[in-house]
Amino acid sequence: MLIAAPHCGRAYPDDMLASLREPDEARLRLEDRHIDAVAGPVASANGTSLLLAQAPRAMIDLNRSVDDVDWSMVQGSKPKPVRHSLANRRSRSGLGLVPRRIPGMGELWRRPLTKGELDAWIAGIYTPYHAALGSELERLRDRWGVALLIDLHSMPPLKRTHPQDRPAEFVIGDRFGASCDPGLVDLALRYLATHGRRVAHNRPYSGGYVLDRYGQTARGIHALQIEVCRSTYLDARLDQPSARLPAIVKLLAGLVRTLGAEVATMASRGPIAQAAE
């Protein structure tokens, strides 16, 4: 198993911070705030592989396609116009490879991004992250026969749809069945529900580019996205870790242990049995 957190980075270069219109608000809104403080102990408790982003999401979003760029925000030579497609759908909403705007905040940047900056961020951050993620999943798959990626994120509290509504605290995403064995998904949903947690499946988050790229169930590589509500482990401002964080670590450590036991069972059955299923 591999636990990855692509949106936890907080290493902001000074010149980049100076280019943001409202750096403090952008950080608060874009980061999966302190989810690394959850991911690290969960991985340690289970002996699983761990991959944490250091570069911030405001700089480059590791859960986007490298082609998902809003070229109108980039100065310099650009590729030929790209037709609207799944590859660039996020950038059209302002949250592409380099985020441009956030609902309620408007434009993030004081100035256009240069093509040189974008190329450097892709070469120095995006490409190495995905090389590490891909190679570790292949290593795990080759060694054990089955690999499971837990792509760990945090989400702002979901809005109520009616006064009596109690929105989910966790959302399990599997790209509507495309990225993970359904038995693993069902196990995750039942585990959280059994522990008294409100959990949803694919709504409103089904997973993104990482699950699309790495969830290859026919090859024995499975990928789940887990969204954790920030109110479950952060303070009232959703800024700093709270006293509730250890309970979330314990809960998710148990979930990973439970999933790991099932993955081991899948591996013991071998590729022929898995293919038959």
mmCIF file of C-alpha atoms in Angstrom:
data_model
loop_
_atom_site.group_PDB
_atom_site.id
_atom_site.type_symbol
_atom_site.label_atom_id
_atom_site.label_comp_id
_atom_site.label_asym_id
_atom_site.label_seq_id
_atom_site.Cartn_x
_atom_site.Cartn_y
_atom_site.Cartn_z
ATOM 1 C CA MET A 1 0.000 0.000 0.000
ATOM 2 C CA LEU A 2 1.023 3.565 -0.694
ATOM 3 C CA ILE A 3 -0.433 6.659 0.984
ATOM 4 C CA ALA A 4 0.030 9.867 -1.011
ATOM 5 C CA ALA A 5 -0.983 13.460 -0.251
ATOM 6 C CA PRO A 6 -0.553 15.664 -3.347
ATOM 7 C CA HIS A 7 -2.086 18.837 -1.888
ATOM 8 C CA CYS A 8 -0.321 19.111 1.487
ATOM 9 C CA GLY A 9 2.726 21.122 0.360
ATOM 10 C CA ARG A 10 3.590 24.334 2.209
ATOM 11 C CA ALA A 11 7.023 25.241 0.771
ATOM 12 C CA TYR A 12 6.245 28.632 -0.784
ATOM 13 C CA PRO A 13 9.064 30.493 -2.587
ATOM 14 C CA ASP A 14 9.168 34.166 -1.603
ATOM 15 C CA ASP A 15 8.775 35.424 -5.173
ATOM 16 C CA MET A 16 5.716 33.254 -5.654
ATOM 17 C CA LEU A 17 4.065 34.544 -2.481
ATOM 18 C CA ALA A 18 4.709 38.088 -3.663
ATOM 19 C CA SER A 19 2.889 37.264 -6.916
ATOM 20 C CA LEU A 20 -0.299 36.132 -5.156
ATOM 21 C CA ARG A 21 -3.005 38.756 -4.558
ATOM 22 C CA GLU A 22 -4.081 37.334 -1.196
ATOM 23 C CA PRO A 23 -1.453 34.776 -0.202
ATOM 24 C CA ASP A 24 -2.850 33.932 3.243
ATOM 25 C CA GLU A 25 -6.366 33.313 1.954
ATOM 26 C CA ALA A 26 -5.090 31.394 -1.071
ATOM 27 C CA ARG A 27 -3.089 29.108 1.180
ATOM 28 C CA LEU A 28 -6.014 28.490 3.483
ATOM 29 C CA ARG A 29 -8.359 27.709 0.592
ATOM 30 C CA LEU A 30 -6.076 25.662 -1.663
ATOM 31 C CA GLU A 31 -4.051 23.546 0.749
ATOM 32 C CA ASP A 32 -5.269 20.236 2.100
ATOM 33 C CA ARG A 33 -4.403 21.894 5.372
ATOM 34 C CA HIS A 34 -2.102 19.735 7.541
ATOM 35 C CA ILE A 35 -3.343 16.471 6.035
ATOM 36 C CA ASP A 36 0.321 15.422 6.172
ATOM 37 C CA ALA A 37 -0.030 15.440 9.972
ATOM 38 C CA VAL A 38 -2.600 12.689 9.446
ATOM 39 C CA ALA A 39 -0.931 10.824 6.592
ATOM 40 C CA GLY A 40 2.477 10.482 8.252
ATOM 41 C CA PRO A 41 1.340 8.784 11.477
ATOM 42 C CA VAL A 42 -1.155 6.596 9.591
ATOM 43 C CA ALA A 43 1.599 5.334 7.283
ATOM 44 C CA SER A 44 3.993 4.803 10.210
ATOM 45 C CA ALA A 45 1.395 2.826 12.157
ATOM 46 C CA ASN A 46 0.977 0.415 9.258
ATOM 47 C CA GLY A 47 4.439 0.370 7.694
ATOM 48 C CA THR A 48 3.062 1.586 4.375
ATOM 49 C CA SER A 49 4.892 3.637 1.768
ATOM 50 C CA LEU A 50 4.309 7.393 2.003
ATOM 51 C CA LEU A 51 4.596 10.203 -0.559
ATOM 52 C CA LEU A 52 4.015 13.797 0.586
ATOM 53 C CA ALA A 53 4.109 16.816 -1.708
ATOM 54 C CA GLN A 54 6.300 19.700 -0.553
ATOM 55 C CA ALA A 55 5.400 22.234 -3.253
ATOM 56 C CA PRO A 56 2.049 23.963 -2.663
ATOM 57 C CA ARG A 57 -1.021 23.417 -4.775
ATOM 58 C CA ALA A 58 -1.107 27.156 -5.561
ATOM 59 C CA MET A 59 2.146 26.617 -7.441
ATOM 60 C CA ILE A 60 1.240 23.415 -9.261
ATOM 61 C CA ASP A 61 -1.598 20.950 -8.771
ATOM 62 C CA LEU A 62 -0.269 17.387 -8.785
ATOM 63 C CA ASN A 63 -3.805 16.009 -9.196
ATOM 64 C CA ARG A 64 -4.182 17.501 -12.689
ATOM 65 C CA SER A 65 -3.095 16.472 -16.150
ATOM 66 C CA VAL A 66 0.044 18.249 -17.353
ATOM 67 C CA ASP A 67 -2.065 19.470 -20.296
ATOM 68 C CA ASP A 68 -4.731 21.030 -18.062
ATOM 69 C CA VAL A 69 -3.377 24.584 -18.441
ATOM 70 C CA ASP A 70 -5.178 27.896 -18.890
ATOM 71 C CA TRP A 71 -2.814 29.301 -21.500
ATOM 72 C CA SER A 72 -4.389 32.755 -21.284
ATOM 73 C CA MET A 73 -2.551 33.223 -17.962
ATOM 74 C CA VAL A 74 0.858 32.307 -19.431
ATOM 75 C CA GLN A 75 3.232 34.693 -21.219
ATOM 76 C CA GLY A 76 5.543 33.357 -23.922
ATOM 77 C CA SER A 77 5.335 30.718 -26.625
ATOM 78 C CA LYS A 78 2.297 28.495 -26.258
ATOM 79 C CA PRO A 79 1.023 25.354 -27.935
ATOM 80 C CA LYS A 80 -1.572 25.552 -30.626
ATOM 81 C CA PRO A 81 -5.085 26.193 -29.303
ATOM 82 C CA VAL A 82 -6.453 23.133 -27.528
ATOM 83 C CA ARG A 83 -10.093 22.235 -28.038
ATOM 84 C CA HIS A 84 -12.245 21.760 -24.961
ATOM 85 C CA SER A 85 -11.785 18.227 -23.678
ATOM 86 C CA LEU A 86 -11.475 16.201 -20.495
ATOM 87 C CA ALA A 87 -7.750 17.075 -20.488
ATOM 88 C CA ASN A 88 -8.348 20.773 -19.842
ATOM 89 C CA ARG A 89 -11.730 20.800 -18.112
ATOM 90 C CA ARG A 90 -10.333 21.877 -14.737
ATOM 91 C CA SER A 91 -8.433 24.852 -16.105
ATOM 92 C CA ARG A 92 -11.644 26.168 -17.643
ATOM 93 C CA SER A 93 -13.090 26.429 -14.125
ATOM 94 C CA GLY A 94 -9.969 28.172 -12.806
ATOM 95 C CA LEU A 95 -8.456 25.156 -11.025
ATOM 96 C CA GLY A 96 -6.119 23.647 -13.592
ATOM 97 C CA LEU A 97 -2.477 22.617 -13.365
ATOM 98 C CA VAL A 98 -1.706 26.101 -12.025
ATOM 99 C CA PRO A 99 -4.796 27.434 -10.224
ATOM 100 C CA ARG A 100 -5.962 30.799 -11.543
ATOM 101 C CA ARG A 101 -9.037 31.668 -9.498
ATOM 102 C CA ILE A 102 -11.022 30.410 -6.524
ATOM 103 C CA PRO A 103 -14.781 30.894 -6.080
ATOM 104 C CA GLY A 104 -15.348 33.926 -3.899
ATOM 105 C CA MET A 105 -11.781 35.179 -4.321
ATOM 106 C CA GLY A 106 -11.440 35.856 -8.020
ATOM 107 C CA GLU A 107 -8.010 36.023 -9.650
ATOM 108 C CA LEU A 108 -5.160 34.585 -7.574
ATOM 109 C CA TRP A 109 -2.217 36.186 -9.359
ATOM 110 C CA ARG A 110 -0.960 39.764 -9.607
ATOM 111 C CA ARG A 111 0.821 39.056 -12.880
ATOM 112 C CA PRO A 112 0.860 36.531 -15.727
ATOM 113 C CA LEU A 113 2.924 33.369 -15.352
ATOM 114 C CA THR A 114 5.887 33.072 -17.719
ATOM 115 C CA LYS A 115 6.335 30.007 -19.889
ATOM 116 C CA GLY A 116 9.766 29.527 -18.292
ATOM 117 C CA GLU A 117 8.256 29.417 -14.803
ATOM 118 C CA LEU A 118 5.650 26.885 -15.859
ATOM 119 C CA ASP A 119 8.239 24.673 -17.564
ATOM 120 C CA ALA A 120 10.492 24.833 -14.494
ATOM 121 C CA TRP A 121 7.660 23.876 -12.139
ATOM 122 C CA ILE A 122 6.667 20.953 -14.333
ATOM 123 C CA ALA A 123 10.259 19.704 -14.656
ATOM 124 C CA GLY A 124 11.231 20.287 -11.032
ATOM 125 C CA ILE A 125 8.034 19.360 -9.181
ATOM 126 C CA TYR A 126 5.352 17.668 -11.274
ATOM 127 C CA THR A 127 7.480 15.201 -13.221
ATOM 128 C CA PRO A 128 9.513 13.949 -10.210
ATOM 129 C CA TYR A 129 6.386 13.534 -8.073
ATOM 130 C CA HIS A 130 4.619 11.407 -10.645
ATOM 131 C CA ALA A 131 7.775 9.454 -11.412
ATOM 132 C CA ALA A 132 8.051 8.586 -7.717
ATOM 133 C CA LEU A 133 4.358 7.734 -7.434
ATOM 134 C CA GLY A 134 4.317 5.550 -10.543
ATOM 135 C CA SER A 135 7.540 3.710 -9.785
ATOM 136 C CA GLU A 136 6.529 2.933 -6.189
ATOM 137 C CA LEU A 137 3.169 1.526 -7.277
ATOM 138 C CA GLU A 138 4.901 -0.631 -9.875
ATOM 139 C CA ARG A 139 7.409 -1.824 -7.247
ATOM 140 C CA LEU A 140 4.630 -2.751 -4.844
ATOM 141 C CA ARG A 141 2.658 -4.476 -7.583
ATOM 142 C CA ASP A 142 5.695 -6.451 -8.747
ATOM 143 C CA ARG A 143 6.576 -7.517 -5.209
ATOM 144 C CA TRP A 144 3.138 -8.372 -3.837
ATOM 145 C CA GLY A 145 0.973 -8.969 -6.898
ATOM 146 C CA VAL A 146 -1.474 -6.209 -5.880
ATOM 147 C CA ALA A 147 -0.953 -2.552 -4.937
ATOM 148 C CA LEU A 148 -3.390 -0.079 -3.407
ATOM 149 C CA LEU A 149 -2.936 3.693 -3.545
ATOM 150 C CA ILE A 150 -4.701 5.788 -0.920
ATOM 151 C CA ASP A 151 -4.788 9.318 -2.354
ATOM 152 C CA LEU A 152 -5.448 11.331 0.792
ATOM 153 C CA HIS A 153 -7.107 14.765 0.670
ATOM 154 C CA SER A 154 -9.043 17.087 2.934
ATOM 155 C CA MET A 155 -12.222 18.979 2.117
ATOM 156 C CA PRO A 156 -14.034 21.981 3.565
ATOM 157 C CA PRO A 157 -17.199 21.084 5.494
ATOM 158 C CA LEU A 158 -19.937 20.094 3.060
ATOM 159 C CA LYS A 159 -23.008 22.308 2.972
ATOM 160 C CA ARG A 160 -26.317 21.103 4.313
ATOM 161 C CA THR A 161 -29.021 20.479 1.729
ATOM 162 C CA HIS A 162 -31.773 20.970 4.353
ATOM 163 C CA PRO A 163 -31.857 21.960 8.062
ATOM 164 C CA GLN A 164 -31.811 18.367 9.319
ATOM 165 C CA ASP A 165 -29.060 17.265 6.941
ATOM 166 C CA ARG A 166 -25.835 15.896 8.422
ATOM 167 C CA PRO A 167 -23.251 16.087 5.619
ATOM 168 C CA ALA A 168 -20.572 13.449 5.187
ATOM 169 C CA GLU A 169 -17.313 13.727 7.128
ATOM 170 C CA PHE A 170 -15.526 11.413 4.685
ATOM 171 C CA VAL A 171 -15.941 10.867 0.960
ATOM 172 C CA ILE A 172 -14.564 7.738 -0.709
ATOM 173 C CA GLY A 173 -13.874 8.222 -4.424
ATOM 174 C CA ASP A 174 -13.160 5.505 -6.973
ATOM 175 C CA ARG A 175 -14.058 7.246 -10.255
ATOM 176 C CA PHE A 176 -17.465 5.558 -10.129
ATOM 177 C CA GLY A 177 -15.983 2.090 -10.039
ATOM 178 C CA ALA A 178 -13.174 2.587 -12.551
ATOM 179 C CA SER A 179 -10.121 2.895 -10.278
ATOM 180 C CA CYS A 180 -10.554 0.280 -7.553
ATOM 181 C CA ASP A 181 -11.920 -3.152 -6.780
ATOM 182 C CA PRO A 182 -15.511 -2.706 -5.524
ATOM 183 C CA GLY A 183 -14.846 -4.976 -2.563
ATOM 184 C CA LEU A 184 -12.175 -2.612 -1.256
ATOM 185 C CA VAL A 185 -14.498 0.369 -1.718
ATOM 186 C CA ASP A 186 -17.326 -1.375 0.126
ATOM 187 C CA LEU A 187 -14.951 -2.341 2.920
ATOM 188 C CA ALA A 188 -13.844 1.296 3.349
ATOM 189 C CA LEU A 189 -17.426 2.566 3.400
ATOM 190 C CA ARG A 190 -18.553 -0.061 5.909
ATOM 191 C CA TYR A 191 -15.535 0.501 8.167
ATOM 192 C CA LEU A 192 -16.188 4.235 8.506
ATOM 193 C CA ALA A 193 -19.932 3.765 8.953
ATOM 194 C CA THR A 194 -19.387 1.081 11.588
ATOM 195 C CA HIS A 195 -17.197 3.520 13.505
ATOM 196 C CA GLY A 196 -20.020 6.040 13.609
ATOM 197 C CA ARG A 197 -18.707 8.308 10.861
ATOM 198 C CA ARG A 198 -20.819 9.863 8.134
ATOM 199 C CA VAL A 199 -19.429 8.723 4.803
ATOM 200 C CA ALA A 200 -20.377 9.257 1.151
ATOM 201 C CA HIS A 201 -19.341 7.504 -2.035
ATOM 202 C CA ASN A 202 -18.171 9.576 -5.042
ATOM 203 C CA ARG A 203 -20.414 12.525 -4.114
ATOM 204 C CA PRO A 204 -19.284 15.248 -4.386
ATOM 205 C CA TYR A 205 -15.707 13.989 -4.932
ATOM 206 C CA SER A 206 -15.099 10.941 -7.116
ATOM 207 C CA GLY A 207 -11.345 11.418 -7.531
ATOM 208 C CA GLY A 208 -9.265 13.207 -10.130
ATOM 209 C CA TYR A 209 -6.315 12.784 -12.441
ATOM 210 C CA VAL A 210 -4.301 10.619 -10.046
ATOM 211 C CA LEU A 211 -7.038 7.975 -9.915
ATOM 212 C CA ASP A 212 -7.573 8.184 -13.670
ATOM 213 C CA ARG A 213 -3.871 7.656 -14.317
ATOM 214 C CA TYR A 214 -2.910 5.084 -11.706
ATOM 215 C CA GLY A 215 -6.068 3.083 -11.043
ATOM 216 C CA GLN A 216 -5.349 0.094 -13.303
ATOM 217 C CA THR A 217 -7.352 -2.683 -11.756
ATOM 218 C CA ALA A 218 -6.714 -5.154 -14.593
ATOM 219 C CA ARG A 219 -3.006 -4.903 -13.721
ATOM 220 C CA GLY A 220 -3.580 -5.267 -9.997
ATOM 221 C CA ILE A 221 -3.092 -1.574 -9.173
ATOM 222 C CA HIS A 222 -6.042 -0.068 -7.311
ATOM 223 C CA ALA A 223 -6.550 3.549 -6.286
ATOM 224 C CA LEU A 224 -8.915 5.150 -3.776
ATOM 225 C CA GLN A 225 -9.330 8.819 -2.949
ATOM 226 C CA ILE A 226 -10.237 9.627 0.644
ATOM 227 C CA GLU A 227 -11.484 13.121 1.473
ATOM 228 C CA VAL A 228 -11.424 14.027 5.169
ATOM 229 C CA CYS A 229 -13.511 16.944 6.398
ATOM 230 C CA ARG A 230 -11.163 19.569 7.834
ATOM 231 C CA SER A 231 -13.492 20.195 10.764
ATOM 232 C CA THR A 232 -12.707 16.683 12.063
ATOM 233 C CA TYR A 233 -9.031 17.437 12.767
ATOM 234 C CA LEU A 234 -8.495 21.237 12.508
ATOM 235 C CA ASP A 235 -9.522 24.168 14.697
ATOM 236 C CA ALA A 236 -12.623 26.305 14.160
ATOM 237 C CA ARG A 237 -10.838 28.468 11.564
ATOM 238 C CA LEU A 238 -9.792 25.291 9.693
ATOM 239 C CA ASP A 239 -6.217 26.482 10.027
ATOM 240 C CA GLN A 240 -4.256 24.544 12.683
ATOM 241 C CA PRO A 241 -4.410 20.961 14.014
ATOM 242 C CA SER A 242 -6.795 20.506 16.934
ATOM 243 C CA ALA A 243 -7.087 18.049 19.803
ATOM 244 C CA ARG A 244 -9.285 15.905 17.522
ATOM 245 C CA LEU A 245 -6.420 15.034 15.177
ATOM 246 C CA PRO A 246 -5.161 11.938 17.090
ATOM 247 C CA ALA A 247 -8.629 10.375 16.912
ATOM 248 C CA ILE A 248 -8.680 10.799 13.125
ATOM 249 C CA VAL A 249 -5.191 9.303 12.872
ATOM 250 C CA LYS A 250 -6.337 6.290 14.913
ATOM 251 C CA LEU A 251 -9.482 5.912 12.804
ATOM 252 C CA LEU A 252 -7.656 6.060 9.474
ATOM 253 C CA ALA A 253 -4.821 3.862 10.713
ATOM 254 C CA GLY A 254 -7.430 1.220 11.445
ATOM 255 C CA LEU A 255 -8.976 1.707 8.008
ATOM 256 C CA VAL A 256 -5.614 1.283 6.285
ATOM 257 C CA ARG A 257 -4.898 -1.818 8.372
ATOM 258 C CA THR A 258 -8.279 -3.276 7.405
ATOM 259 C CA LEU A 259 -7.770 -2.507 3.720
ATOM 260 C CA GLY A 260 -4.242 -3.879 3.885
ATOM 261 C CA ALA A 261 -5.478 -7.216 5.172
ATOM 262 C CA GLU A 262 -7.903 -7.441 2.261
ATOM 263 C CA VAL A 263 -5.247 -6.455 -0.270
ATOM 264 C CA ALA A 264 -3.012 -9.223 1.117
ATOM 265 C CA THR A 265 -5.853 -11.683 0.608
ATOM 266 C CA MET A 266 -6.277 -10.485 -2.992
ATOM 267 C CA ALA A 267 -2.555 -10.928 -3.579
ATOM 268 C CA SER A 268 -2.593 -14.474 -2.174
ATOM 269 C CA ARG A 269 -5.320 -15.445 -4.633
ATOM 270 C CA GLY A 270 -3.021 -14.552 -7.509
ATOM 271 C CA PRO A 271 -3.578 -12.854 -10.878
ATOM 272 C CA ILE A 272 -5.651 -15.693 -12.387
ATOM 273 C CA ALA A 273 -8.251 -15.548 -9.612
ATOM 274 C CA GLN A 274 -8.383 -11.754 -9.761
ATOM 275 C CA ALA A 275 -8.848 -11.795 -13.523
ATOM 276 C CA ALA A 276 -11.681 -14.311 -13.187
ATOM 277 C CA GLU A 277 -13.470 -12.008 -10.764
#
